[in-house]
Short mmCIF file of C-alpha atoms and ligand atoms in Angstrom, two decimals:
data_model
loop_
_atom_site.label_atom_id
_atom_site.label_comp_id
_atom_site.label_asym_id
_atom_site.label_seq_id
_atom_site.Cartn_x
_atom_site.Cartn_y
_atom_site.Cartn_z
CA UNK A 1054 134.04 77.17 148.09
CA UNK A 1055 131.16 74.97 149.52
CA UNK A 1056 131.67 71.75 151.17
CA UNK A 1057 129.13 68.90 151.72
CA UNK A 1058 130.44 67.24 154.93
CA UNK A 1059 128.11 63.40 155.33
CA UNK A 1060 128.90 62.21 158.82
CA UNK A 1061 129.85 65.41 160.41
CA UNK A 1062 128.25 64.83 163.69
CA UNK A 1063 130.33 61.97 163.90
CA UNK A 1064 134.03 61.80 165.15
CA UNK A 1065 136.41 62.34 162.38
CA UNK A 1066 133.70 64.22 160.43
CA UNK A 1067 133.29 66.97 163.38
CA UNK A 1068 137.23 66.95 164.23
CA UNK A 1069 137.34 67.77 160.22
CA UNK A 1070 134.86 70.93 160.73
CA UNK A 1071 136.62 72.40 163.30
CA UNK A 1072 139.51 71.88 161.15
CA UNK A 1073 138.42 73.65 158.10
CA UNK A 1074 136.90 76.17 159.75
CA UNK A 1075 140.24 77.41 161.61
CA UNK A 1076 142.36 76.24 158.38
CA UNK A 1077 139.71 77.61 155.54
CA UNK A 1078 137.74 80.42 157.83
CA UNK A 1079 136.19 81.61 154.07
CA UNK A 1080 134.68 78.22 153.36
CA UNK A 1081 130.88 77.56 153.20
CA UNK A 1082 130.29 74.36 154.90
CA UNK A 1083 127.17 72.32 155.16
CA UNK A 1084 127.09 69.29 157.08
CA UNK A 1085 125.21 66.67 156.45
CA UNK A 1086 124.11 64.09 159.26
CA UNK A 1087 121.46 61.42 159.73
CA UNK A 1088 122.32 61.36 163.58
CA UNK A 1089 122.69 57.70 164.63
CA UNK A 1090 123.19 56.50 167.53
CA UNK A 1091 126.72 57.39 166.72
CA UNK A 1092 126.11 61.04 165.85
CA UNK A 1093 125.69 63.57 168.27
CA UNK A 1094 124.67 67.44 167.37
CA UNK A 1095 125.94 68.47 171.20
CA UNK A 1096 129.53 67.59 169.59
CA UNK A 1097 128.53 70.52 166.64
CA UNK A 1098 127.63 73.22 169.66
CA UNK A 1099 130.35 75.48 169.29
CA UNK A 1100 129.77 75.99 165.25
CA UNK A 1101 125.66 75.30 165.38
CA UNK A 1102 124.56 79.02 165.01
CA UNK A 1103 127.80 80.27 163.46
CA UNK A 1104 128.08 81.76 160.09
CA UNK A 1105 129.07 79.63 156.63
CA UNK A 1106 127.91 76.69 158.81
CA UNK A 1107 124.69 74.84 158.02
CA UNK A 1108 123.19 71.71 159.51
CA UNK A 1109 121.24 69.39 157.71
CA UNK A 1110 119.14 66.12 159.48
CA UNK A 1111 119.13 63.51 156.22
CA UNK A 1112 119.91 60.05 155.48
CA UNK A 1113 122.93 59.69 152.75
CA UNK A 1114 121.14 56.49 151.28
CA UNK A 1115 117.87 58.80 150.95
CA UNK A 1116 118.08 59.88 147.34
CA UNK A 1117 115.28 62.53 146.87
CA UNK A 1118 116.31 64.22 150.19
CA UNK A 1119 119.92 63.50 148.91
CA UNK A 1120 118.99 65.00 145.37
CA UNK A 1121 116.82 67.76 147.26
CA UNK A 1122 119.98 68.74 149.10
CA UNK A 1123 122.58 68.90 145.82
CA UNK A 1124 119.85 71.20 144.04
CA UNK A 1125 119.48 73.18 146.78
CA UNK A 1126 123.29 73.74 148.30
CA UNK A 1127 125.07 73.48 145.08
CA UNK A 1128 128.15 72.01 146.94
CA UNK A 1129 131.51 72.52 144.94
CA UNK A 1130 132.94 69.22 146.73
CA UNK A 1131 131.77 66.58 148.90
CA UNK A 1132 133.50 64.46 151.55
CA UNK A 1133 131.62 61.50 152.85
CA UNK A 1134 132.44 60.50 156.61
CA UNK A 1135 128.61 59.09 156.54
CA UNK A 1136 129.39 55.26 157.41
CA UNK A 1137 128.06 52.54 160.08
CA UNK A 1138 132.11 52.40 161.58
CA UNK A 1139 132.09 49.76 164.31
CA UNK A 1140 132.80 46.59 163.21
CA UNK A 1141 131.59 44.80 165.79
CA UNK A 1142 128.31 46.35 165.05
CA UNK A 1143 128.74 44.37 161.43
CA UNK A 1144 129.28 41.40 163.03
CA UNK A 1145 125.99 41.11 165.04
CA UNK A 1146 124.10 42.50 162.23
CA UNK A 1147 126.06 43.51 158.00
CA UNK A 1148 122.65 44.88 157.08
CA UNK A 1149 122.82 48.46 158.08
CA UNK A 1150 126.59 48.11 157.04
CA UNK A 1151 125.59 47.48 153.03
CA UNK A 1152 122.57 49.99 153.26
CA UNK A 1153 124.66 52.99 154.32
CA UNK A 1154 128.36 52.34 153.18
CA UNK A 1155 127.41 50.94 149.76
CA UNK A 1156 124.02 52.15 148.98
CA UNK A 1157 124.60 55.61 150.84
CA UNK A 1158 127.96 56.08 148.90
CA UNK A 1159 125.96 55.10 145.62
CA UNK A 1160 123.40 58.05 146.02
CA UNK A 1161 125.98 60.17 146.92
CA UNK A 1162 127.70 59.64 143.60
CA UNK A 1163 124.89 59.58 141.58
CA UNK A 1164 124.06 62.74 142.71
CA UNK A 1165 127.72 64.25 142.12
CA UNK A 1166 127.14 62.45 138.59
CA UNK A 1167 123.50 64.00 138.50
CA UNK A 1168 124.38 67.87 139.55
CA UNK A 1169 128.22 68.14 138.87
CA UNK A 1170 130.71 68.56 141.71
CA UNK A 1171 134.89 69.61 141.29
CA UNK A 1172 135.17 66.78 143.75
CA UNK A 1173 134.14 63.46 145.57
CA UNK A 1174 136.43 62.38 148.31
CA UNK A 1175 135.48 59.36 150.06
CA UNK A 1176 137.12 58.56 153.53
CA UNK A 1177 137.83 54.95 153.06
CA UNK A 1178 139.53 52.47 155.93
CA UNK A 1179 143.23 51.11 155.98
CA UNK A 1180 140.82 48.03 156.65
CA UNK A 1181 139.78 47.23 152.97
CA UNK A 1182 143.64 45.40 152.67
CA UNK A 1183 142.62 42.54 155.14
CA UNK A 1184 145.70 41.76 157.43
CA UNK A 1185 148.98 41.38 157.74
CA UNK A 1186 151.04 38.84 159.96
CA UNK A 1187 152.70 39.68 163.41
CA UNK A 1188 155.78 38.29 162.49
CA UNK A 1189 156.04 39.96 158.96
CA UNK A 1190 156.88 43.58 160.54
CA UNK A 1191 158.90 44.22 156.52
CA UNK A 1192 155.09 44.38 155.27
CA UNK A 1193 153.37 47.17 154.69
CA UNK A 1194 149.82 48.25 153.20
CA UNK A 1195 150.46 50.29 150.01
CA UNK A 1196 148.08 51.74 147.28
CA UNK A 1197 148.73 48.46 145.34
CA UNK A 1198 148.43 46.33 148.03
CA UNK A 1199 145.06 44.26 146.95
CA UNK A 1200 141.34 44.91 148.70
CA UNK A 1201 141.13 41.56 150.83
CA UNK A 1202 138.63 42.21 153.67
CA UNK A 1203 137.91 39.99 157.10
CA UNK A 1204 134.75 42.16 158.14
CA UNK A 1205 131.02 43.30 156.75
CA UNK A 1206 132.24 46.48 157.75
CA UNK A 1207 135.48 46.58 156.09
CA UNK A 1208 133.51 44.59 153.51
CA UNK A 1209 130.86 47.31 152.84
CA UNK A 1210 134.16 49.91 152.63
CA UNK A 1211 135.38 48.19 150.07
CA UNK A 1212 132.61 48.08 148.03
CA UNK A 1213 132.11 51.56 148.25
CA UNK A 1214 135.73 52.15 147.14
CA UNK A 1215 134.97 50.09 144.08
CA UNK A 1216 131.94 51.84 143.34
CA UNK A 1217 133.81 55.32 143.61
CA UNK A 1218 136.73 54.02 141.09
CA UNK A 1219 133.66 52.78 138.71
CA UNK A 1220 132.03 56.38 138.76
CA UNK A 1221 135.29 57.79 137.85
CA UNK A 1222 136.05 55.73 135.36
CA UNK A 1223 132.38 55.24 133.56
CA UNK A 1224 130.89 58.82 134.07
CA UNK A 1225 133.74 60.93 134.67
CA UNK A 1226 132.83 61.88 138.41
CA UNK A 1227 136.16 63.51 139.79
CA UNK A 1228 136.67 60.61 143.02
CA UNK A 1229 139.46 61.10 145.57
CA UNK A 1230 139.85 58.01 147.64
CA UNK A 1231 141.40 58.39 151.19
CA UNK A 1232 142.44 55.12 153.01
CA UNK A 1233 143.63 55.89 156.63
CA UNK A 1234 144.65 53.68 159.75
CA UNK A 1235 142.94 53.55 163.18
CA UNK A 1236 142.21 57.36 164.59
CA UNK A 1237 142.47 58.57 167.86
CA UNK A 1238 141.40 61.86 169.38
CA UNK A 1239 138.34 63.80 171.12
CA UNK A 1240 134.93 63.07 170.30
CA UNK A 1241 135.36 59.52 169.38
CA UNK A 1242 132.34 57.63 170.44
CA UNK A 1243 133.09 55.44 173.54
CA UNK A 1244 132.57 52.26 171.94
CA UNK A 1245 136.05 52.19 169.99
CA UNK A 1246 139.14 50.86 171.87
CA UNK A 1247 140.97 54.20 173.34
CA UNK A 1248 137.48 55.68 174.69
CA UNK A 1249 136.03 52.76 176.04
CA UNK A 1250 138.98 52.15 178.03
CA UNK A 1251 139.28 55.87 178.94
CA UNK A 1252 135.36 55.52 180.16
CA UNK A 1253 135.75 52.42 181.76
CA UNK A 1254 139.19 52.90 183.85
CA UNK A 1255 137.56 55.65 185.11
CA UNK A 1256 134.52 54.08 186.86
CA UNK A 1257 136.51 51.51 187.73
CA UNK A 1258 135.02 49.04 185.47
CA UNK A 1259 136.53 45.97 183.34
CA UNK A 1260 138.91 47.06 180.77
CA UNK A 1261 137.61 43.92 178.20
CA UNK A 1262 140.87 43.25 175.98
CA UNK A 1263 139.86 40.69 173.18
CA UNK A 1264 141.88 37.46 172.69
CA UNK A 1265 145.52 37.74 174.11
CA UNK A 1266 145.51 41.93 173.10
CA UNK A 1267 148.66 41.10 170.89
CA UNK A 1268 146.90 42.47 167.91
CA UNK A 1269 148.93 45.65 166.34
CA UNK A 1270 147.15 48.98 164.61
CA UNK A 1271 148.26 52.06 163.09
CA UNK A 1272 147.33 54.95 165.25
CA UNK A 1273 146.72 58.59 163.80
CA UNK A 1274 145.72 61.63 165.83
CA UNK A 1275 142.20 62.57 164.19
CA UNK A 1276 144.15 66.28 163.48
CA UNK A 1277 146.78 64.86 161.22
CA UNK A 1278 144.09 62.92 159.62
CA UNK A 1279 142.20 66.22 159.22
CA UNK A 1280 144.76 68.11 157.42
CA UNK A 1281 145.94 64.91 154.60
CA UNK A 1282 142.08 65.43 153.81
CA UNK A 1283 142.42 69.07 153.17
CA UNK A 1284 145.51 68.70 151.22
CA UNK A 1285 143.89 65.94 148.98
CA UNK A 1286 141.18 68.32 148.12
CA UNK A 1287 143.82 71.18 147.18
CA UNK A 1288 146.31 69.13 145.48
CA UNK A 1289 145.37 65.51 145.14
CA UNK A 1290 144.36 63.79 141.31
CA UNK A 1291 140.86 63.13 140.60
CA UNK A 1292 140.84 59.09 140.65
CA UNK A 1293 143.90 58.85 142.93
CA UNK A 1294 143.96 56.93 145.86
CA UNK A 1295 145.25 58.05 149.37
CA UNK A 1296 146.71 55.66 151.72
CA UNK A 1297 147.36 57.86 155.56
CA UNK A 1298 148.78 56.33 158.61
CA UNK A 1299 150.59 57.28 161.26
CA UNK A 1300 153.73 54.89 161.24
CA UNK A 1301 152.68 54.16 164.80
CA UNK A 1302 152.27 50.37 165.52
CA UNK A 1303 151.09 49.21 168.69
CA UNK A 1304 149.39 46.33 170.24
CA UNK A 1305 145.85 46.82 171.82
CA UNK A 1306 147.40 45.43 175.71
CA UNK A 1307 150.47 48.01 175.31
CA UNK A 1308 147.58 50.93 174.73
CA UNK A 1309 145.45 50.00 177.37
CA UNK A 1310 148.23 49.43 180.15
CA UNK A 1311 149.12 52.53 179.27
CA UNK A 1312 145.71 54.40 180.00
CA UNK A 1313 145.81 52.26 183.25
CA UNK A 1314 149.12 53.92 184.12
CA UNK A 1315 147.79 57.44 183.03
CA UNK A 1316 144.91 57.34 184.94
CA UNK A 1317 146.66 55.89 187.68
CA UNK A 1318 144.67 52.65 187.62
CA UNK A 1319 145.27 49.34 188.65
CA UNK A 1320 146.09 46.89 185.75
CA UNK A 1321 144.04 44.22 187.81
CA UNK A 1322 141.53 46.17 185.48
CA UNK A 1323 142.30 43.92 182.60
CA UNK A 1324 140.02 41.46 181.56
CA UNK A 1325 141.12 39.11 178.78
CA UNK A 1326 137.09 37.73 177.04
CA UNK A 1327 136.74 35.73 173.99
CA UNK A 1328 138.40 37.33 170.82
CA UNK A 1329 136.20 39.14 168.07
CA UNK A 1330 135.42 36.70 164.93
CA UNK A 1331 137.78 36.87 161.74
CA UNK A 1332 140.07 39.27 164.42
CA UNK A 1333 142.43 41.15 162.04
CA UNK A 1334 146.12 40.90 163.55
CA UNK A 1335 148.08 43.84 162.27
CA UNK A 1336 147.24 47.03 159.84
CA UNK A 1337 150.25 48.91 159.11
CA UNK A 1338 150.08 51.94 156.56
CA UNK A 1339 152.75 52.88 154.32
CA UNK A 1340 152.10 56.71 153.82
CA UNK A 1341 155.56 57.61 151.06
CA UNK A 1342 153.26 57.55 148.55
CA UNK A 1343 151.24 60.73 150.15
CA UNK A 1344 154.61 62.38 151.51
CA UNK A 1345 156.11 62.31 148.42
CA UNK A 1346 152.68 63.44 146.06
CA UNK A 1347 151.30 66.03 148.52
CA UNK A 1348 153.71 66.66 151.66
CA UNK A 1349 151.73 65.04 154.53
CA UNK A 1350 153.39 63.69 156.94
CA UNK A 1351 151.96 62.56 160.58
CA UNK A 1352 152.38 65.68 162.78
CA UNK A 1353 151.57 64.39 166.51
CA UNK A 1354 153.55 61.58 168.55
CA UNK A 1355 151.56 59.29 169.81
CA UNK A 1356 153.31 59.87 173.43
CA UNK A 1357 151.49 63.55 173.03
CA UNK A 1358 148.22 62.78 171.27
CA UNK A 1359 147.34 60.10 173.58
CA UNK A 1360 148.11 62.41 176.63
CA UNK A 1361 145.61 65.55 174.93
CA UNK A 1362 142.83 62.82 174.28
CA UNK A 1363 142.75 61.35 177.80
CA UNK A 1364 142.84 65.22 178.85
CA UNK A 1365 140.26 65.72 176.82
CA UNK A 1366 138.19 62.74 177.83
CA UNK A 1367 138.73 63.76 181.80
CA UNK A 1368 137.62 67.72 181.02
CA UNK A 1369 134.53 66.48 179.10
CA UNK A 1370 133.05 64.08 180.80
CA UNK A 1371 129.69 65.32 180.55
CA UNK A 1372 130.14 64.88 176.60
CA UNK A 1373 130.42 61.40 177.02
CA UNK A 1374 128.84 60.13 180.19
CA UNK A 1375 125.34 61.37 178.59
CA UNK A 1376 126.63 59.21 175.57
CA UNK A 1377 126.98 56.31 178.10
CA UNK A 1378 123.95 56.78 179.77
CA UNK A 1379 121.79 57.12 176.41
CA UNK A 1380 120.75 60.47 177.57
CA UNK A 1381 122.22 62.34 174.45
CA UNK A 1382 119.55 60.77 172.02
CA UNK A 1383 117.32 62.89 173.26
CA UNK A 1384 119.24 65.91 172.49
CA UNK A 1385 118.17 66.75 168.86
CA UNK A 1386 114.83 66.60 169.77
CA UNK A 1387 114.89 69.03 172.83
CA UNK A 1388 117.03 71.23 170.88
CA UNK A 1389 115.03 71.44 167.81
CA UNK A 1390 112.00 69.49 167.93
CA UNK A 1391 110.07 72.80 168.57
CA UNK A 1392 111.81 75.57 166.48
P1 NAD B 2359 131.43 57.62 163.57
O1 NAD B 2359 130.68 56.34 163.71
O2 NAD B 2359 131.96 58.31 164.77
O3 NAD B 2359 130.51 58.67 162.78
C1 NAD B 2359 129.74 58.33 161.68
C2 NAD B 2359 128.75 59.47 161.43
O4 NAD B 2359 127.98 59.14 160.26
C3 NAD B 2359 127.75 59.67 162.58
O5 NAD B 2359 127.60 61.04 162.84
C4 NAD B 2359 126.45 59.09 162.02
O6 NAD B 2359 125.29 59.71 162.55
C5 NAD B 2359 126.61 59.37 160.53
N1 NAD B 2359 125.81 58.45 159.71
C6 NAD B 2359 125.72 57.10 159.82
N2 NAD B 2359 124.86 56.62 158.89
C7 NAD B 2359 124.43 57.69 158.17
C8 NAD B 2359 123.56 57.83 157.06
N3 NAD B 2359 122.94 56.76 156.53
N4 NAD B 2359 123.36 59.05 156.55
C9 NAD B 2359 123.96 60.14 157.09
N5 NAD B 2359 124.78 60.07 158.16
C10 NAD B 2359 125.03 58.85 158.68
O7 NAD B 2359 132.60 57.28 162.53
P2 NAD B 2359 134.07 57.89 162.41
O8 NAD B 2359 134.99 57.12 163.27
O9 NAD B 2359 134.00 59.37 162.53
O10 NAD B 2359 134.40 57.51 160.90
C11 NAD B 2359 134.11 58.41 159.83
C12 NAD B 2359 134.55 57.77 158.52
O11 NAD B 2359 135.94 57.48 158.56
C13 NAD B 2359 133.86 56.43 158.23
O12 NAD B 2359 133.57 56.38 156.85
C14 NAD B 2359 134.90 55.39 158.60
O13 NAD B 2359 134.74 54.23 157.82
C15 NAD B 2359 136.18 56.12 158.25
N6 NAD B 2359 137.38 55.71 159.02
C16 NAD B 2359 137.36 55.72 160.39
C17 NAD B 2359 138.51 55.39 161.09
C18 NAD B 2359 138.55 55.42 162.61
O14 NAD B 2359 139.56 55.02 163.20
N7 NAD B 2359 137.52 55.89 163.29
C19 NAD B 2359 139.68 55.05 160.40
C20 NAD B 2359 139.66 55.06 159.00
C21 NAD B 2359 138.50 55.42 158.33
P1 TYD B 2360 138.36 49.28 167.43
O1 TYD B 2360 138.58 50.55 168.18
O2 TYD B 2360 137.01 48.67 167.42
O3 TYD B 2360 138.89 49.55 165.95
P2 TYD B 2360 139.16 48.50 164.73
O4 TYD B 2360 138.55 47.21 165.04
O5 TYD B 2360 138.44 49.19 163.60
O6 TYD B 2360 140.63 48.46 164.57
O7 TYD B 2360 139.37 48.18 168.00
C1 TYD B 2360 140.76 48.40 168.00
C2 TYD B 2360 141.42 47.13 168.49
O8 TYD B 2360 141.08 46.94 169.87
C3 TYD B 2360 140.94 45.89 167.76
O9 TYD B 2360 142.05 44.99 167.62
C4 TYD B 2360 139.91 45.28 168.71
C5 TYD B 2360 140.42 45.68 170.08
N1 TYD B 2360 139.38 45.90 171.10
C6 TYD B 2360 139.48 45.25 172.34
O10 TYD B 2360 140.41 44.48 172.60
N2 TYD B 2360 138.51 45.49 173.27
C7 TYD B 2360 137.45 46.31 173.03
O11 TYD B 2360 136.57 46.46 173.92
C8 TYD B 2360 137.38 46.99 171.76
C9 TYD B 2360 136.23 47.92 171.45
C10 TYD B 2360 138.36 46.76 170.83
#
């Protein structure tokens, strides 16, 4: 079995190597990376050099490098992390957004269509449902529940999903769909909510909570996300789609007084600023459709995951201080400019 990982120098993408190569030690994987600012090869160390591991530099909305790659790999499936994720990134500027999460996803599939693959799973966002109200706690996202998005980024997801259900259903490419809630874990890059607060707390910096911090989301240790992938690939239906989430609602002021108090820092931290445009309120997964189809269910507390990923933040801080200081975009260069 080969597998074409896009986005694997990312966060969940990397956290889903080392997770296949423990679970599936026999596996061939290839990852596939265009290294953004938000991928970083230093994350990919430990497995760099290792056997049934290969690295590839490309752009996902490149489609003779992308074509190049597909005739030269032969991957059985693909799984495509690949994806501009931040959405405040989309709201300063959609274009990148559309380019790579729409266009990227379409060269993927038309090479899948092109070379033939057992599988396509796209990791899609518990974002493409829009909202749901505060004071609604009886609703829930479901598989049914309609694509209504707020941002270009959740916007460009969406598309993409569409696009995958089209290839399925026009050409017969073999699409998995995965639709998970807000992750949490090592590696994340220190712009998303639990990191930036980790970083920040810890140099004694502003902890900026947007709005009043009463909004609610889902949170999944990037593990348990990990293994509903890997079961979706073994026993999900081609066209099906996935939704994961942890059943683990919590407002953003309740998660970041909480890394005050495990740090042992002052909540005088706290800095309310102006709220982020079309703000979702709440996301809130309903994951009995996956439980009762495949078996997943969430593995890690949230009490114990968020107390392993501020461990982990404190014992690598050299991982992401270089992030913070821009110093890790010089990395691929040094490393393998010259060989
Ligand atoms: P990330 O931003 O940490 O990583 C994205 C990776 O994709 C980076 O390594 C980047 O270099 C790479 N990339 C970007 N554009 C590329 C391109 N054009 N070609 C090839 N590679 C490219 O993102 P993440 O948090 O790991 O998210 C991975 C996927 O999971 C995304 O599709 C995201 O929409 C989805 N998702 C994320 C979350 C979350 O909470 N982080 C939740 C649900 C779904
Ligand atoms: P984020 O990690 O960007 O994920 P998403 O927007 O995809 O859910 O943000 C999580 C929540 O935290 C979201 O409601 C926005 C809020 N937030 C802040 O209050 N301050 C911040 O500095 C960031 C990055 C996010």
């Amino acid at each position: 079995m080969k597998i074409l990982i896009t986005g694997g120098a990312g966060f969940i993408g990397s956290n889903f190597i080392f997770y296949m190569r423990e679970t599936h030690p026999d596996y061939e994987l290839v990852c596939l990376d265009k290294l953004t600012y938000a991928g970083n090869l230093e994350t990919l160390a430990a497995v760099m050099d290792k056997p049934k591991f290969t690295f590839i530099r490309a752009d996902i909305a490149g489609r003779d490098a992308i074509y190049g790659i597909f005739e030269t790999e032969k991957p059985d499936v693909v799984v495509n992390f690949a994806a501009e994720s931040h959405v405040d990134r989309s709201i300063e500027n959609p274009s990148i957004f559309l380019q790579t999460n729409v266009l990227g996803t379409q060269v993927l599939l038309d090479a899948c269509r092109r070379y033939g693959v057992r599988r396509y799973h796209q990791v899609s966002t518990d974002e493409v449902y829009g909202d749901l109200p505060l004071d609604r706690p009886d609703l829930f996202f479901t598989e049914q529940t309609p694509l209504h998005t707020s941002s270009p980024y959740s916007a460009s997801k969406a598309s993409a999903d569409l696009l995958c259900n089209a290839y399925q259903r026009t050409y017969g490419v073999p699409i998995t769909i995965s639709r998970c809630s807000n992750n949490y874990g090592p590696y994340q890059f220190p712009e998303k909510l639990i990191p930036l607060m980790i970083a920040n707390a810890l140099a004694d910096k502003p902890l900026p909570v947007y709005g009043e911090g009463l909004n609610v989301r889902d949170w999944l240790y990037v593990e348990d996300h990990c293994a509903a992938i890997d079961l979706i690939l073994e026993k999900g239906k081609a066209g099906q789609v996935y939704n994961i989430g942890g059943r683990n609602e919590m407002k953003n002021i309740d998660i970041v007084k909480l890394i005050c108090k495990a740090l042992d820092k002052p909540e005088s931290l706290i800095t309310y600023v102006t709220d982020r445009k079309g703000h979702d309120m709440r996301y809130a997964i309903d994951p009995a459709f996956i439980h009762r189809e495949l078996g997943w269910l969430p593995e890690t507390k949230f009490a114990d995951g968020i107390q392993k990923t501020i461990r982990w933040y404190l014992d690598n801080k050299s991982w992401w201080e270089k992030i913070v200081s821009g110093e890790y975009q010089n990395y691929y260069e040094r490393m393998y400019g010259n060989r």
